[in-house]
Coordinates of C-alpha atoms in Angstrom, one line a residue:
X1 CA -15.0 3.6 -37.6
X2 CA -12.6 2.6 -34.9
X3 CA -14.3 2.4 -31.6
X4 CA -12.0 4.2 -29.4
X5 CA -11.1 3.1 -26.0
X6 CA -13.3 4.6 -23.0
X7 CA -11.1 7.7 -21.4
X8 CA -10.9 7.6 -17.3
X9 CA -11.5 10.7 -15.5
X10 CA -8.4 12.0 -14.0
X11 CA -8.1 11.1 -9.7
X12 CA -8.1 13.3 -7.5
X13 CA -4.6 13.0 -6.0
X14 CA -3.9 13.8 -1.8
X15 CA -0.6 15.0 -0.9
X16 CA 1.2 16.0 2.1
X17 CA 2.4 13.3 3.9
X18 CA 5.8 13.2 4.6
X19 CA 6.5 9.4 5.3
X20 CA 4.3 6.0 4.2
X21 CA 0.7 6.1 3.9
X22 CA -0.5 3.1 5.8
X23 CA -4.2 3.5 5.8
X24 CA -7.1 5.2 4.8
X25 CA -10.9 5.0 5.1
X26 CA -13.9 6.6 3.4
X27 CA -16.3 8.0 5.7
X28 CA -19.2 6.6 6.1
X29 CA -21.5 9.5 3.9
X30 CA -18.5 9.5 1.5
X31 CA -17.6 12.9 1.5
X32 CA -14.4 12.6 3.5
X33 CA -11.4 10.5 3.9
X34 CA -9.0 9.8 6.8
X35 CA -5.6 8.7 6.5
X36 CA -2.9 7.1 9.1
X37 CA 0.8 7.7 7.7
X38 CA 4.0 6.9 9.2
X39 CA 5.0 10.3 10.1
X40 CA 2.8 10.0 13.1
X41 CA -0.1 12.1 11.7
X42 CA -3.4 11.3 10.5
X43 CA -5.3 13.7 8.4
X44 CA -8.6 14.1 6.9
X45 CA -9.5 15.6 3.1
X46 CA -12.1 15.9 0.8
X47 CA -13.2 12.7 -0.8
X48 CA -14.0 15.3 -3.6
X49 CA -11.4 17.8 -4.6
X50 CA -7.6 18.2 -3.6
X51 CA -8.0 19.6 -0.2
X52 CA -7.4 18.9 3.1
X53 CA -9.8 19.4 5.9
X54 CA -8.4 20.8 9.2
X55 CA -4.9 20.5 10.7
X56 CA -3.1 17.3 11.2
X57 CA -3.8 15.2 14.0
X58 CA -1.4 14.4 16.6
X59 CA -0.7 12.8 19.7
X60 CA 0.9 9.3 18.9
X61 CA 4.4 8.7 19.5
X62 CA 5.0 6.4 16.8
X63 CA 3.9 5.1 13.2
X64 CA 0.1 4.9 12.9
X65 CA -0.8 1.1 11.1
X66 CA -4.7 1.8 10.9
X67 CA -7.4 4.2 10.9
X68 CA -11.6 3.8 11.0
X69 CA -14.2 6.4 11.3
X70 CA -16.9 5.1 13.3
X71 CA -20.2 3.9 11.5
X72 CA -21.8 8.0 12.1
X73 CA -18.8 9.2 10.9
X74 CA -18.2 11.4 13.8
X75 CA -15.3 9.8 15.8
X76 CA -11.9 8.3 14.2
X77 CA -10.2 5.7 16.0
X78 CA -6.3 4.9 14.9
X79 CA -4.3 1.9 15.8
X80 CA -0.3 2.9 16.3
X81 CA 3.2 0.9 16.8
X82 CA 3.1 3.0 19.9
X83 CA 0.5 0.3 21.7
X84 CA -2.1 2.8 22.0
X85 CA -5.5 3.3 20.4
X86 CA -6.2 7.0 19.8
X87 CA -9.7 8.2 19.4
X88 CA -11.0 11.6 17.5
X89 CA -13.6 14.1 17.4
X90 CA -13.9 14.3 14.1
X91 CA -16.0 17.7 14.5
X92 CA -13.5 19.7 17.1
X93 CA -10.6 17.9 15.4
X94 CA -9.2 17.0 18.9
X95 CA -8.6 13.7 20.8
X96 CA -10.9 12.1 22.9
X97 CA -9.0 9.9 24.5
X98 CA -6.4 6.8 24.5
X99 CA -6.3 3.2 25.2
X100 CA -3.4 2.0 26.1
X101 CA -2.1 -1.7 25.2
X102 CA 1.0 -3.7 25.7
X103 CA 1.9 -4.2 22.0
X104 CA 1.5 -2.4 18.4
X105 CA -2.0 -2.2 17.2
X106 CA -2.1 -3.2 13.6
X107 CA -5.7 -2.8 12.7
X108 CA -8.8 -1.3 14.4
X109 CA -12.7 -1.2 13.6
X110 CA -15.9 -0.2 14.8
X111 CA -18.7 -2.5 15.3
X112 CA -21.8 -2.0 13.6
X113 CA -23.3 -0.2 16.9
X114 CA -19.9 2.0 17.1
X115 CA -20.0 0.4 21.4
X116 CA -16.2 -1.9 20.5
X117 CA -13.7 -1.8 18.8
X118 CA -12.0 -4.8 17.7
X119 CA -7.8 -4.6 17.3
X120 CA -5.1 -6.6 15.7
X121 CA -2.2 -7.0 17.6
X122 CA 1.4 -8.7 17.9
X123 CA 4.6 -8.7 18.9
X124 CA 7.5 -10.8 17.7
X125 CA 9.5 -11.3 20.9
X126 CA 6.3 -11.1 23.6
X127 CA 5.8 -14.3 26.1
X128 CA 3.3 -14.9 26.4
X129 CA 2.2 -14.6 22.4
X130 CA 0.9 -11.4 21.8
X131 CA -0.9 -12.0 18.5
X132 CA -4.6 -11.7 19.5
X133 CA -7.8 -9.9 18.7
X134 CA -9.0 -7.7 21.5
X135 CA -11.7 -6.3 22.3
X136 CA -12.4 -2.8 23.5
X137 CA -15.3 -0.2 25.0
X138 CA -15.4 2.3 23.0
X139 CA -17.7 4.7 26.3
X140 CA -14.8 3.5 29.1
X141 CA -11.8 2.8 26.9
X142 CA -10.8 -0.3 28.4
X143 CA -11.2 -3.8 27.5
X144 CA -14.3 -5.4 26.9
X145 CA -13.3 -9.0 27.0
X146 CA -10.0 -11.0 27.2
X147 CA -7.8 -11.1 24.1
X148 CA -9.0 -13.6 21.5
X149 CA -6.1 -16.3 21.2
X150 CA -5.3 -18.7 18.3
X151 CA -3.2 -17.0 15.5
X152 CA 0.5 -17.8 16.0
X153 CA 1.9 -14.6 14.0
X154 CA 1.2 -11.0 13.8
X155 CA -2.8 -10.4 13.4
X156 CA -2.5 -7.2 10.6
X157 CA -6.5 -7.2 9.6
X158 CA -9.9 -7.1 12.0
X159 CA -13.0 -6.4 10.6
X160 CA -16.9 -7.2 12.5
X161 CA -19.1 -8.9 10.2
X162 CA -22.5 -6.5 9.1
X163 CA -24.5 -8.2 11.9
X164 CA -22.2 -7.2 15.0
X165 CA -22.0 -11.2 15.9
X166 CA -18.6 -11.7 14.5
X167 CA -15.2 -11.1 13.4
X168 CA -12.8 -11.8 10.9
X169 CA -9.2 -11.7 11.3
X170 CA -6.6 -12.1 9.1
X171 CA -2.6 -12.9 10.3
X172 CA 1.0 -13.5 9.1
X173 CA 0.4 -16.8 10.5
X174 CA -0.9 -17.5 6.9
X175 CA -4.8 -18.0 8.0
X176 CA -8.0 -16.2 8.0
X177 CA -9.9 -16.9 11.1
X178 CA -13.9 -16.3 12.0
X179 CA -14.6 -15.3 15.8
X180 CA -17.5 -15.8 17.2
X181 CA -18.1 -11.9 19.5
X182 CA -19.8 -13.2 22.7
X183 CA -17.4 -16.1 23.3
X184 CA -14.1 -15.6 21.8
X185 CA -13.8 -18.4 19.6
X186 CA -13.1 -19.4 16.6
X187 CA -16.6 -20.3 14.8
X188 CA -14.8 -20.9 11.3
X189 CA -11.1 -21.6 10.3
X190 CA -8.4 -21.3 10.0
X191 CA -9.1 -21.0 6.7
X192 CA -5.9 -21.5 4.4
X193 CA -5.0 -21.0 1.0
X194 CA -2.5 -17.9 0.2
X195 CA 1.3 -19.8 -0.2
X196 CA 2.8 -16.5 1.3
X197 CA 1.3 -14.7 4.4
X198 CA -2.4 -13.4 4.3
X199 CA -1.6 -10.3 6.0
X200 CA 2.2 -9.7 5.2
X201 CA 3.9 -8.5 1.9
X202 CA 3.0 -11.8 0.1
X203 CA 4.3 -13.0 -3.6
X204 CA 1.7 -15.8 -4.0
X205 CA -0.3 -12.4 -5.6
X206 CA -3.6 -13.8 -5.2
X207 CA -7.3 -12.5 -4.4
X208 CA -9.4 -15.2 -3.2
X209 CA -12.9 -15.7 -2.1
X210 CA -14.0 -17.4 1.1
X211 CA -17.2 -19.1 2.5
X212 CA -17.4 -17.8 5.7
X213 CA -19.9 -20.2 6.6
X214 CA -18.2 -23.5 6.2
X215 CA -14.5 -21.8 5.3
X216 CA -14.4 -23.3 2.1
X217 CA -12.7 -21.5 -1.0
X218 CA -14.8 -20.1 -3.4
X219 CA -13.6 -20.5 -7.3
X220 CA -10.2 -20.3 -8.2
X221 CA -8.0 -17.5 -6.9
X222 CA -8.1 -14.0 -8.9
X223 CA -4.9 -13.9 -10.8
X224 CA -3.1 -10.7 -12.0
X225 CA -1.2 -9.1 -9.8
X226 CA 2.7 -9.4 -10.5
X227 CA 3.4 -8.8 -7.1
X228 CA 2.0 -8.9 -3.9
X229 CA -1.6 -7.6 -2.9
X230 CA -1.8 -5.4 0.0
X231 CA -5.1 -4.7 0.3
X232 CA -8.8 -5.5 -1.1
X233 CA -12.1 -4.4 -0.7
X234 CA -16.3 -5.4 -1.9
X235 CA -18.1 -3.2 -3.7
X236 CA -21.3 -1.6 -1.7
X237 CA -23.4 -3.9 -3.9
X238 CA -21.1 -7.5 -3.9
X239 CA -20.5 -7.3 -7.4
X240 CA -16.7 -6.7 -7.6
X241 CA -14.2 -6.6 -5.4
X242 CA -11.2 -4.2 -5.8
X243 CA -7.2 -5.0 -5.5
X244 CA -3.9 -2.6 -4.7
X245 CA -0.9 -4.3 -5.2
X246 CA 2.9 -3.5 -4.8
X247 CA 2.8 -3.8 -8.6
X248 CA 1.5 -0.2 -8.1
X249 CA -1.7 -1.0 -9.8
X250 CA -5.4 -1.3 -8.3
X251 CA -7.5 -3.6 -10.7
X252 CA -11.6 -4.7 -10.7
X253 CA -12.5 -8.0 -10.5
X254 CA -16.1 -9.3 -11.3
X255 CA -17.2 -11.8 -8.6
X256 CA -19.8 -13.4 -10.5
X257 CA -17.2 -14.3 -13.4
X258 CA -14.0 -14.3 -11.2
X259 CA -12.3 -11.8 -14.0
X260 CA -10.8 -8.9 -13.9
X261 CA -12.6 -5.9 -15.6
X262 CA -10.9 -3.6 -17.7
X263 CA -7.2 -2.5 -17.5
X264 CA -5.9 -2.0 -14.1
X265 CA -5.2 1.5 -13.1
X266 CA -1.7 2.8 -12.2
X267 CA -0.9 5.8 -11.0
X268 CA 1.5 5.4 -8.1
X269 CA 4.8 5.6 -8.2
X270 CA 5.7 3.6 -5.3
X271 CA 2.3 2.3 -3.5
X272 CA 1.8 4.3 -0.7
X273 CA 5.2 4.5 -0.4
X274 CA 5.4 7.6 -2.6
X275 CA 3.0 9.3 0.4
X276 CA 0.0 10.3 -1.8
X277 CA -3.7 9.4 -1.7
X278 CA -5.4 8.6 -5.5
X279 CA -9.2 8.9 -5.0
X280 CA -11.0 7.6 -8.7
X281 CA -14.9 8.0 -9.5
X282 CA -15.5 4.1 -10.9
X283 CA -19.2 3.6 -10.2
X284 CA -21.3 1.0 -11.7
X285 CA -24.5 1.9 -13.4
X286 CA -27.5 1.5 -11.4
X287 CA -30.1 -0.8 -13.1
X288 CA -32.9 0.7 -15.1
X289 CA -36.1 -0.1 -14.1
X290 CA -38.1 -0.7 -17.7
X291 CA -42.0 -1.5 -16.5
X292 CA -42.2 1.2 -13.6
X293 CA -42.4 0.5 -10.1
X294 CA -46.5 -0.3 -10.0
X295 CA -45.1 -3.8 -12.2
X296 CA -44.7 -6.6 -10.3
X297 CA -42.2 -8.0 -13.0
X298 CA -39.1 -5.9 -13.3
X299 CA -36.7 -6.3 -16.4
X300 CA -33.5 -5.0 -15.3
X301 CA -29.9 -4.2 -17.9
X302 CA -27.0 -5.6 -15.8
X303 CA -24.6 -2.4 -14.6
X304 CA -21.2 -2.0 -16.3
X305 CA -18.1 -0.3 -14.7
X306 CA -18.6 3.3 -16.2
X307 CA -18.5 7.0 -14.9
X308 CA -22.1 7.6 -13.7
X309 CA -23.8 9.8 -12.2
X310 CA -25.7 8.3 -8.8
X311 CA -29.3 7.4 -9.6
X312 CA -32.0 6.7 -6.7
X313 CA -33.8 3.5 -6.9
X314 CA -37.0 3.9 -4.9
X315 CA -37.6 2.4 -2.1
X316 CA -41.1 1.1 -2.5
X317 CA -39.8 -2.4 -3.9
X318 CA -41.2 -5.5 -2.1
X319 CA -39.0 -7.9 -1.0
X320 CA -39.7 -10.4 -4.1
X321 CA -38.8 -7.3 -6.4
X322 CA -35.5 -6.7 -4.6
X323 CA -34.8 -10.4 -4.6
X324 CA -35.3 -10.5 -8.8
X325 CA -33.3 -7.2 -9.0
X326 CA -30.5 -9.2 -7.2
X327 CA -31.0 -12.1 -9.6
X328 CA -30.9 -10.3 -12.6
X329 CA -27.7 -8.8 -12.1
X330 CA -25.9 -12.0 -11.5
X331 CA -26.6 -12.7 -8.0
X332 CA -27.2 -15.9 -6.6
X333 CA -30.2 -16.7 -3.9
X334 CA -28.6 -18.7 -1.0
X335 CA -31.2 -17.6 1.6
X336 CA -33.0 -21.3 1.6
X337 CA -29.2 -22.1 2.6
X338 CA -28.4 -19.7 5.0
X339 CA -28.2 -19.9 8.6
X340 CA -30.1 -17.3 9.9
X341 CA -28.0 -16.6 12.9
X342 CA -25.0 -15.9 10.4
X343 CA -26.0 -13.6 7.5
X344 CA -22.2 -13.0 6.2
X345 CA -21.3 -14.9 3.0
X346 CA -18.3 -13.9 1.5
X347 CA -14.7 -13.2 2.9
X348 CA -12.4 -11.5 0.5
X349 CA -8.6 -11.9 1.4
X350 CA -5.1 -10.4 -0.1
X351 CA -2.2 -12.1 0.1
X352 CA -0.4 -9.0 0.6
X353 CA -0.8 -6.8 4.3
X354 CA -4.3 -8.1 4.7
X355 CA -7.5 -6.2 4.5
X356 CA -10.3 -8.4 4.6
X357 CA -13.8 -7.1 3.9
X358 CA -17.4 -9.4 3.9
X359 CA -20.3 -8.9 1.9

């Protein structure tokens, strides 16, 4: 008998939009998403079903480039060409408040504590440059510290690192670049590799991998994409990292084997260009625990990509347990090389607009 090919379950597809989707974020419990479009809007729907939540929001004056909920999920915070960031109640669906910059804010994101928000900015005809990282308090909405200077081009990606301590930017200006919070400089980079910008509508169509402690790549670029990638992103557990690409397809790359997994999925018809949201349930299997949790050995089957239902690994693991758990599924201990004052590894990068996400 034929073995016949494993069936997707359909995605749950958001419309209503009436111009580009630029961004979008999961909340932090998973339940909801938030999305920045250029029609000046950003909404909210339910990560699970086809439905909005609320009204529209509305208040900016021009295209919105970026949009974060906070870590606690109750406040939004959206980054606009109309040099202001907007912040939301996520609760009363109302604004909370503006900061107001010289220059388009391409990305925003919340620290770890939800106190700053970091920004991407740039302008092509400012003097002085305008492409800088800023810094912002989230309680006064003003700055927190002076703009962090050293990209040339546009900076279209900011994300903090888990610990708070840093952030990663990524620019048109072709480079990656690792700020150190306190001081506002660069701790690692520029770190190059992409042939087209990192944060632009690149053609080198490339996912690569980056040591964020000593900037070196890691492996051989992911290749597949036959156009440029826009955006990328880690799994919650490090394993893979996922693509979008103005090929319209998102594809699933293993990081321990630098492959892709499976057959890439395609269901838009233009990117976000064709103003919908796809939302698809790809979960990978939680290991089964095979001796109980009372063992102090624990055999573990590595987790494939499947549809699966959400299974709770208890808590009462020591620290050597978690540690084999890691190892088993193809995880490799660096702790005896890691600098304890810098806990992120990995940098992911697209060639395409730029997301950048650690792990």
């Amino acid at each position: 008998m034929t073995e016949q090919p494993q069936s997707h379950p359909p995605p749950i597809v958001h419309e209503g939009h009436i111009s580009t989707v630029s961004s979008v974020a999961f909340s932090p419990d998973g339940n909801s998403i938030v999305s920045g479009s250029g029609d000046k809007t950003i909404r909210t729907w339910d990560a699970h079903r086809p439905s909005p939540i609320g009204e529209p929001l509305t208040g900016h004056r021009d295209s919105l480039y970026s949009v974060a909920y906070s870590p606690l999920g109750d406040v939004i915070a959206s980054g606009s060409s109309d040099a202001t960031i907007r912040l939301w109640d996520v609760n009363k669906c109302r604004q909370l408040g503006a900061i107001q910059g010289d220059h388009p804010f391409y990305s925003v994101a919340f620290s770890p504590d939800a106190k700053l928000i970091a920004s991407g900015c740039g302008d092509y005809y400012s003097f002085p440059p305008a492409n800088t990282v800023q810094m912002w308090d989230v309680q006064n909405m003003t700055a927190a510290a002076n703009p962090f200077r050293g990209h040339t081009n546009v900076v279209h990606s900011v994300q903090f690192s888990p610990d708070g301590y840093r952030i990663i930017s990524g620019s048109w200006d072709d480079t990656i670049r690792v700020w150190d919070v306190e001081r506002g400089t660069t701790v690692v980079g520029p770190l190059k590799g992409h042939i087209s910008p990192i944060v632009s509508c690149s053609f080198d169509r490339t996912v690569r991998l980056w040591d964020a402690r000593d900037g070196k790549l890691i492996d051989n670029p992911y290749e597949g994409h036959t156009k440029g990638v826009n955006s990328v992103a880690f799994s919650p557990r490090g394993t893979y990292v996922v693509s979008g690409g103005d090929d319209k397809t998102v594809r699933i790359w293993d990081v321990r084997t630098g492959r892709q997994v499976d057959q890439p999925f395609q269901e838009h018809t233009g990117g976000s260009l064709d103003r919908k949201m796809i939302i698809r349930s790809i979960l990978a299997n939680y290991p089964q625990l095979s001796n109980g949790l009372d063992s102090h050995t624990t055999h573990l089957d590595e987790g494939d990509l499947v549809q699966s239902e959400a299974t709770q690994i208890s808590s009462h693991l020591s620290t050597q347990q978690v540690f084999e758990c890691l190892i088993a599924v193809g995880c490799v201990n660096l702790s005896p090389q890691m600098d304890t004052h810098q806990n992120t590894a990995m940098i992911a990068s697209g060639g395409g607009f730029g997301d950048i996400w650690i792990a």
